[in-house]
C-alpha cells in the first residue's frame, strides 16, 4: 500500500491519529460498520461484473474478489458473535457519499468503468490504511491479528482495481485522474469529523 511508484501513489492525507484511539473504545460500532463495508464491497464488484460482462479480464479479476469480500463479511460477523454483539443496522457512510459526489458522470463506457474502478481503489486504500492502524494499536491481540490479515487482503484489492483501470484507458490518463481523486479525497477527509464508530 505504501509503494510510491507512479501508479500506486498512496493516500495524500493520513488518518487523524485520534481516530484509532476512539475506535478502540467503540469496537462494537466499528465491527458493525465494517461488516456492512465488506458487504458493500462484494456488491460493488458484482455490479461491475453485471454492467460489464463482456470484459473478460474484469470478470476474471473481480469474481474471486467477490468471494473474498463476502468471506470477510462472514468473518466480521464471527467477531461480532464472539463478543456477544448482533449485526445492528447499517449507518450512513458520509465518506463514500462525498466520494461519489466528486466522481465524474458521463463520458464513454470505458471512462465510466475506469471512474468506478478508481473509486473502488480509493475506498480500498483508505480501508487498508485504517486496518493497519487497528492492527498496530488495538490492545486485543486476536482482533489486531484479524485486522492485519484483512489489511493485506485489502491492499491486494486496491492494486487490482488500479491495474484493471489501465486496461481500459491509457495509463497516463488513468494516473492523472487517480492523482485528482487522491487530492479530492484528502479534501473530503479534512472536511469530516473525526469519529471512531465508522471504518471511514
PDB file of C-alpha atoms in Angstrom:
ATOM      1  CA  UNK A   1       0.000   0.000   0.000  1.00  0.00           C
ATOM      2  CA  UNK A   2       2.860   2.377   0.681  1.00  0.00           C
ATOM      3  CA  UNK A   3       4.553   1.909  -2.696  1.00  0.00           C
ATOM      4  CA  UNK A   4       5.460   5.223  -4.288  1.00  0.00           C
ATOM      5  CA  UNK A   5       5.774   4.343  -7.978  1.00  0.00           C
ATOM      6  CA  UNK A   6       3.873   6.494 -10.433  1.00  0.00           C
ATOM      7  CA  UNK A   7       0.791   4.291 -10.443  1.00  0.00           C
ATOM      8  CA  UNK A   8       0.302   3.403  -6.764  1.00  0.00           C
ATOM      9  CA  UNK A   9       0.644   6.887  -5.362  1.00  0.00           C
ATOM     10  CA  UNK A  10      -0.638   6.373  -1.834  1.00  0.00           C
ATOM     11  CA  UNK A  11      -3.130   8.491   0.102  1.00  0.00           C
ATOM     12  CA  UNK A  12      -2.438  12.225   0.242  1.00  0.00           C
ATOM     13  CA  UNK A  13      -3.654  12.692   3.812  1.00  0.00           C
ATOM     14  CA  UNK A  14      -3.151  10.157   6.624  1.00  0.00           C
ATOM     15  CA  UNK A  15      -5.971   9.429   9.034  1.00  0.00           C
ATOM     16  CA  UNK A  16      -6.010  11.620  12.133  1.00  0.00           C
ATOM     17  CA  UNK A  17      -4.297   9.518  14.852  1.00  0.00           C
ATOM     18  CA  UNK A  18      -7.193  10.289  17.206  1.00  0.00           C
ATOM     19  CA  UNK A  19      -9.392   8.018  15.086  1.00  0.00           C
ATOM     20  CA  UNK A  20      -7.848   4.747  16.229  1.00  0.00           C
ATOM     21  CA  UNK A  21      -7.988   5.760  19.906  1.00  0.00           C
ATOM     22  CA  UNK A  22     -11.711   6.451  19.608  1.00  0.00           C
ATOM     23  CA  UNK A  23     -12.254   3.321  17.502  1.00  0.00           C
ATOM     24  CA  UNK A  24     -10.618   1.156  20.173  1.00  0.00           C
ATOM     25  CA  UNK A  25     -13.286   2.316  22.618  1.00  0.00           C
ATOM     26  CA  UNK A  26     -16.105   1.608  20.124  1.00  0.00           C
ATOM     27  CA  UNK A  27     -15.308  -1.883  18.871  1.00  0.00           C
ATOM     28  CA  UNK A  28     -18.961  -2.913  18.567  1.00  0.00           C
ATOM     29  CA  UNK A  29     -19.728   0.055  16.302  1.00  0.00           C
ATOM     30  CA  UNK A  30     -16.526  -0.459  14.303  1.00  0.00           C
ATOM     31  CA  UNK A  31     -17.307  -4.136  13.688  1.00  0.00           C
ATOM     32  CA  UNK A  32     -20.908  -3.411  12.670  1.00  0.00           C
ATOM     33  CA  UNK A  33     -19.815  -0.717  10.241  1.00  0.00           C
ATOM     34  CA  UNK A  34     -17.001  -2.929   8.963  1.00  0.00           C
ATOM     35  CA  UNK A  35     -19.434  -5.770   8.245  1.00  0.00           C
ATOM     36  CA  UNK A  36     -21.512  -3.505   6.039  1.00  0.00           C
ATOM     37  CA  UNK A  37     -18.370  -2.196   4.306  1.00  0.00           C
ATOM     38  CA  UNK A  38     -17.461  -5.757   3.317  1.00  0.00           C
ATOM     39  CA  UNK A  39     -20.993  -6.462   2.117  1.00  0.00           C
ATOM     40  CA  UNK A  40     -20.980  -3.284   0.005  1.00  0.00           C
ATOM     41  CA  UNK A  41     -17.545  -4.126  -1.422  1.00  0.00           C
ATOM     42  CA  UNK A  42     -18.813  -7.515  -2.600  1.00  0.00           C
ATOM     43  CA  UNK A  43     -21.962  -5.907  -4.029  1.00  0.00           C
ATOM     44  CA  UNK A  44     -19.910  -3.286  -5.869  1.00  0.00           C
ATOM     45  CA  UNK A  45     -17.831  -5.959  -7.608  1.00  0.00           C
ATOM     46  CA  UNK A  46     -20.956  -7.910  -8.527  1.00  0.00           C
ATOM     47  CA  UNK A  47     -22.449  -4.738 -10.021  1.00  0.00           C
ATOM     48  CA  UNK A  48     -19.343  -4.187 -12.160  1.00  0.00           C
ATOM     49  CA  UNK A  49     -19.496  -7.767 -13.441  1.00  0.00           C
ATOM     50  CA  UNK A  50     -23.191  -7.355 -14.302  1.00  0.00           C
ATOM     51  CA  UNK A  51     -22.599  -3.999 -16.024  1.00  0.00           C
ATOM     52  CA  UNK A  52     -19.524  -5.142 -17.991  1.00  0.00           C
ATOM     53  CA  UNK A  53     -19.930  -8.893 -18.629  1.00  0.00           C
ATOM     54  CA  UNK A  54     -18.159  -8.604 -21.981  1.00  0.00           C
ATOM     55  CA  UNK A  55     -14.913  -7.558 -20.262  1.00  0.00           C
ATOM     56  CA  UNK A  56     -13.370 -10.949 -19.551  1.00  0.00           C
ATOM     57  CA  UNK A  57     -10.354  -9.591 -17.662  1.00  0.00           C
ATOM     58  CA  UNK A  58     -12.693  -7.697 -15.359  1.00  0.00           C
ATOM     59  CA  UNK A  59     -14.888 -10.753 -14.768  1.00  0.00           C
ATOM     60  CA  UNK A  60     -11.844 -12.932 -14.102  1.00  0.00           C
ATOM     61  CA  UNK A  61     -10.261 -10.469 -11.675  1.00  0.00           C
ATOM     62  CA  UNK A  62     -13.378  -9.421  -9.770  1.00  0.00           C
ATOM     63  CA  UNK A  63     -15.048 -12.806  -9.342  1.00  0.00           C
ATOM     64  CA  UNK A  64     -12.560 -14.030  -6.694  1.00  0.00           C
ATOM     65  CA  UNK A  65     -12.693 -10.608  -5.015  1.00  0.00           C
ATOM     66  CA  UNK A  66     -16.469 -11.025  -4.599  1.00  0.00           C
ATOM     67  CA  UNK A  67     -15.875 -14.334  -2.815  1.00  0.00           C
ATOM     68  CA  UNK A  68     -13.118 -12.862  -0.666  1.00  0.00           C
ATOM     69  CA  UNK A  69     -15.133  -9.793   0.359  1.00  0.00           C
ATOM     70  CA  UNK A  70     -18.095 -11.985   1.276  1.00  0.00           C
ATOM     71  CA  UNK A  71     -15.827 -14.223   3.340  1.00  0.00           C
ATOM     72  CA  UNK A  72     -14.618 -11.071   5.121  1.00  0.00           C
ATOM     73  CA  UNK A  73     -18.246 -10.179   5.837  1.00  0.00           C
ATOM     74  CA  UNK A  74     -18.736 -13.615   7.399  1.00  0.00           C
ATOM     75  CA  UNK A  75     -15.531 -13.256   9.426  1.00  0.00           C
ATOM     76  CA  UNK A  76     -16.608  -9.891  10.791  1.00  0.00           C
ATOM     77  CA  UNK A  77     -19.952 -11.443  11.787  1.00  0.00           C
ATOM     78  CA  UNK A  78     -17.984 -14.106  13.675  1.00  0.00           C
ATOM     79  CA  UNK A  79     -16.011 -11.392  15.511  1.00  0.00           C
ATOM     80  CA  UNK A  80     -19.300  -9.747  16.496  1.00  0.00           C
ATOM     81  CA  UNK A  81     -20.716 -13.047  17.768  1.00  0.00           C
ATOM     82  CA  UNK A  82     -17.563 -13.788  19.793  1.00  0.00           C
ATOM     83  CA  UNK A  83     -18.179 -10.572  21.682  1.00  0.00           C
ATOM     84  CA  UNK A  84     -21.917 -11.099  22.146  1.00  0.00           C
ATOM     85  CA  UNK A  85     -22.902  -8.409  19.631  1.00  0.00           C
ATOM     86  CA  UNK A  86     -25.514  -8.572  16.867  1.00  0.00           C
ATOM     87  CA  UNK A  87     -25.129  -7.006  13.443  1.00  0.00           C
ATOM     88  CA  UNK A  88     -27.343  -3.983  14.016  1.00  0.00           C
ATOM     89  CA  UNK A  89     -28.491  -1.520  11.407  1.00  0.00           C
ATOM     90  CA  UNK A  90     -26.440  -0.048   8.607  1.00  0.00           C
ATOM     91  CA  UNK A  91     -25.376   3.562   9.163  1.00  0.00           C
ATOM     92  CA  UNK A  92     -24.924   6.337   6.632  1.00  0.00           C
ATOM     93  CA  UNK A  93     -21.438   6.388   5.085  1.00  0.00           C
ATOM     94  CA  UNK A  94     -20.759  10.089   4.662  1.00  0.00           C
ATOM     95  CA  UNK A  95     -17.242   9.449   3.361  1.00  0.00           C
ATOM     96  CA  UNK A  96     -18.428   7.291   0.456  1.00  0.00           C
ATOM     97  CA  UNK A  97     -21.308   9.658  -0.300  1.00  0.00           C
ATOM     98  CA  UNK A  98     -18.879  12.571  -0.610  1.00  0.00           C
ATOM     99  CA  UNK A  99     -16.571  10.500  -2.810  1.00  0.00           C
ATOM    100  CA  UNK A 100     -19.370   9.634  -5.207  1.00  0.00           C
ATOM    101  CA  UNK A 101     -20.367  13.289  -5.299  1.00  0.00           C
ATOM    102  CA  UNK A 102     -16.993  14.160  -6.880  1.00  0.00           C
ATOM    103  CA  UNK A 103     -16.988  11.237  -9.309  1.00  0.00           C
ATOM    104  CA  UNK A 104     -17.277  12.108 -12.989  1.00  0.00           C
ATOM    105  CA  UNK A 105     -20.562  11.313 -14.658  1.00  0.00           C
ATOM    106  CA  UNK A 106     -20.953  10.589 -18.362  1.00  0.00           C
ATOM    107  CA  UNK A 107     -18.197  10.004 -20.862  1.00  0.00           C
ATOM    108  CA  UNK A 108     -17.541   6.836 -22.836  1.00  0.00           C
ATOM    109  CA  UNK A 109     -18.340   3.394 -21.500  1.00  0.00           C
ATOM    110  CA  UNK A 110     -14.660   2.827 -20.733  1.00  0.00           C
ATOM    111  CA  UNK A 111     -14.366   6.206 -18.981  1.00  0.00           C
ATOM    112  CA  UNK A 112     -17.342   5.324 -16.790  1.00  0.00           C
ATOM    113  CA  UNK A 113     -15.778   1.960 -15.969  1.00  0.00           C
ATOM    114  CA  UNK A 114     -12.405   3.473 -15.065  1.00  0.00           C
ATOM    115  CA  UNK A 115     -14.100   6.009 -12.797  1.00  0.00           C
ATOM    116  CA  UNK A 116     -15.873   3.190 -10.958  1.00  0.00           C
ATOM    117  CA  UNK A 117     -12.662   1.182 -10.648  1.00  0.00           C
ATOM    118  CA  UNK A 118     -10.734   4.156  -9.255  1.00  0.00           C
ATOM    119  CA  UNK A 119     -13.487   4.872  -6.730  1.00  0.00           C
ATOM    120  CA  UNK A 120     -13.260   1.278  -5.556  1.00  0.00           C
ATOM    121  CA  UNK A 121      -9.474   1.536  -5.372  1.00  0.00           C
ATOM    122  CA  UNK A 122      -9.695   4.666  -3.249  1.00  0.00           C
ATOM    123  CA  UNK A 123     -12.143   3.139  -0.778  1.00  0.00           C
ATOM    124  CA  UNK A 124      -9.983   0.009  -0.504  1.00  0.00           C
ATOM    125  CA  UNK A 125      -6.876   2.144   0.051  1.00  0.00           C
ATOM    126  CA  UNK A 126      -8.472   4.078   2.918  1.00  0.00           C
ATOM    127  CA  UNK A 127      -9.823   0.863   4.436  1.00  0.00           C
ATOM    128  CA  UNK A 128      -6.375  -0.697   4.208  1.00  0.00           C
ATOM    129  CA  UNK A 129      -4.796   2.299   5.950  1.00  0.00           C
ATOM    130  CA  UNK A 130      -7.303   2.116   8.802  1.00  0.00           C
ATOM    131  CA  UNK A 131      -6.960  -1.645   9.165  1.00  0.00           C
ATOM    132  CA  UNK A 132      -3.216  -1.060   9.538  1.00  0.00           C
ATOM    133  CA  UNK A 133      -3.865   1.381  12.377  1.00  0.00           C
ATOM    134  CA  UNK A 134      -6.163  -1.118  14.107  1.00  0.00           C
ATOM    135  CA  UNK A 135      -3.594  -3.893  13.675  1.00  0.00           C
ATOM    136  CA  UNK A 136      -0.809  -1.827  15.195  1.00  0.00           C
ATOM    137  CA  UNK A 137      -2.715  -0.224  18.065  1.00  0.00           C
ATOM    138  CA  UNK A 138      -5.586  -2.405  19.249  1.00  0.00           C
ATOM    139  CA  UNK A 139      -4.813  -3.968  22.653  1.00  0.00           C
ATOM    140  CA  UNK A 140      -6.937  -7.021  21.763  1.00  0.00           C
ATOM    141  CA  UNK A 141      -4.260  -9.130  20.054  1.00  0.00           C
ATOM    142  CA  UNK A 142      -6.737 -11.513  18.435  1.00  0.00           C
ATOM    143  CA  UNK A 143      -8.613  -8.647  16.812  1.00  0.00           C
ATOM    144  CA  UNK A 144      -5.336  -6.939  15.895  1.00  0.00           C
ATOM    145  CA  UNK A 145      -4.237 -10.076  14.011  1.00  0.00           C
ATOM    146  CA  UNK A 146      -7.625 -10.207  12.293  1.00  0.00           C
ATOM    147  CA  UNK A 147      -7.096  -6.654  11.030  1.00  0.00           C
ATOM    148  CA  UNK A 148      -3.565  -7.464   9.892  1.00  0.00           C
ATOM    149  CA  UNK A 149      -4.913 -10.265   7.704  1.00  0.00           C
ATOM    150  CA  UNK A 150      -7.598  -8.044   6.229  1.00  0.00           C
ATOM    151  CA  UNK A 151      -5.119  -5.200   5.699  1.00  0.00           C
ATOM    152  CA  UNK A 152      -3.021  -7.468   3.465  1.00  0.00           C
ATOM    153  CA  UNK A 153      -6.093  -8.550   1.531  1.00  0.00           C
ATOM    154  CA  UNK A 154      -7.425  -5.006   1.017  1.00  0.00           C
ATOM    155  CA  UNK A 155      -4.025  -3.846  -0.224  1.00  0.00           C
ATOM    156  CA  UNK A 156      -4.221  -6.549  -2.881  1.00  0.00           C
ATOM    157  CA  UNK A 157      -7.699  -5.436  -3.927  1.00  0.00           C
ATOM    158  CA  UNK A 158      -6.532  -1.840  -4.119  1.00  0.00           C
ATOM    159  CA  UNK A 159      -3.743  -2.791  -6.522  1.00  0.00           C
ATOM    160  CA  UNK A 160      -6.106  -4.996  -8.551  1.00  0.00           C
ATOM    161  CA  UNK A 161      -8.534  -2.137  -9.165  1.00  0.00           C
ATOM    162  CA  UNK A 162      -5.711   0.186 -10.236  1.00  0.00           C
ATOM    163  CA  UNK A 163      -4.205  -2.464 -12.506  1.00  0.00           C
ATOM    164  CA  UNK A 164      -7.589  -3.183 -14.066  1.00  0.00           C
ATOM    165  CA  UNK A 165      -8.282   0.510 -14.727  1.00  0.00           C
ATOM    166  CA  UNK A 166      -5.277   0.819 -17.025  1.00  0.00           C
ATOM    167  CA  UNK A 167      -6.692  -1.974 -19.208  1.00  0.00           C
ATOM    168  CA  UNK A 168      -9.444   0.360 -20.390  1.00  0.00           C
ATOM    169  CA  UNK A 169      -7.766   3.761 -20.792  1.00  0.00           C
ATOM    170  CA  UNK A 170      -4.155   4.843 -21.439  1.00  0.00           C
ATOM    171  CA  UNK A 171      -2.082   4.620 -18.272  1.00  0.00           C
ATOM    172  CA  UNK A 172      -1.167   8.320 -18.268  1.00  0.00           C
ATOM    173  CA  UNK A 173      -4.875   9.232 -18.375  1.00  0.00           C
ATOM    174  CA  UNK A 174      -5.626   6.865 -15.507  1.00  0.00           C
ATOM    175  CA  UNK A 175      -2.706   8.155 -13.425  1.00  0.00           C
ATOM    176  CA  UNK A 176      -3.755  11.776 -13.953  1.00  0.00           C
ATOM    177  CA  UNK A 177      -7.316  11.024 -12.859  1.00  0.00           C
ATOM    178  CA  UNK A 178      -6.026   8.981  -9.895  1.00  0.00           C
ATOM    179  CA  UNK A 179      -3.961  11.960  -8.720  1.00  0.00           C
ATOM    180  CA  UNK A 180      -7.018  14.209  -8.978  1.00  0.00           C
ATOM    181  CA  UNK A 181      -9.089  11.785  -6.938  1.00  0.00           C
ATOM    182  CA  UNK A 182      -6.383  11.484  -4.283  1.00  0.00           C
ATOM    183  CA  UNK A 183      -6.422  15.280  -3.864  1.00  0.00           C
ATOM    184  CA  UNK A 184     -10.225  15.353  -3.707  1.00  0.00           C
ATOM    185  CA  UNK A 185     -10.249  12.504  -1.193  1.00  0.00           C
ATOM    186  CA  UNK A 186      -7.805  14.404   1.008  1.00  0.00           C
ATOM    187  CA  UNK A 187     -10.144  17.419   0.988  1.00  0.00           C
ATOM    188  CA  UNK A 188     -13.045  15.161   1.920  1.00  0.00           C
ATOM    189  CA  UNK A 189     -11.038  13.735   4.814  1.00  0.00           C
ATOM    190  CA  UNK A 190     -10.274  17.247   6.063  1.00  0.00           C
ATOM    191  CA  UNK A 191     -13.982  18.102   5.984  1.00  0.00           C
ATOM    192  CA  UNK A 192     -15.153  15.115   8.016  1.00  0.00           C
ATOM    193  CA  UNK A 193     -15.470  14.979  11.779  1.00  0.00           C
ATOM    194  CA  UNK A 194     -13.043  12.569  13.464  1.00  0.00           C
ATOM    195  CA  UNK A 195     -15.280   9.807  14.767  1.00  0.00           C
ATOM    196  CA  UNK A 196     -14.323   6.308  15.806  1.00  0.00           C
ATOM    197  CA  UNK A 197     -17.586   4.481  15.178  1.00  0.00           C
ATOM    198  CA  UNK A 198     -17.025   4.091  11.420  1.00  0.00           C
ATOM    199  CA  UNK A 199     -14.335   2.464   9.286  1.00  0.00           C
ATOM    200  CA  UNK A 200     -14.347   5.521   7.013  1.00  0.00           C
TER     201      UNK A 200
END
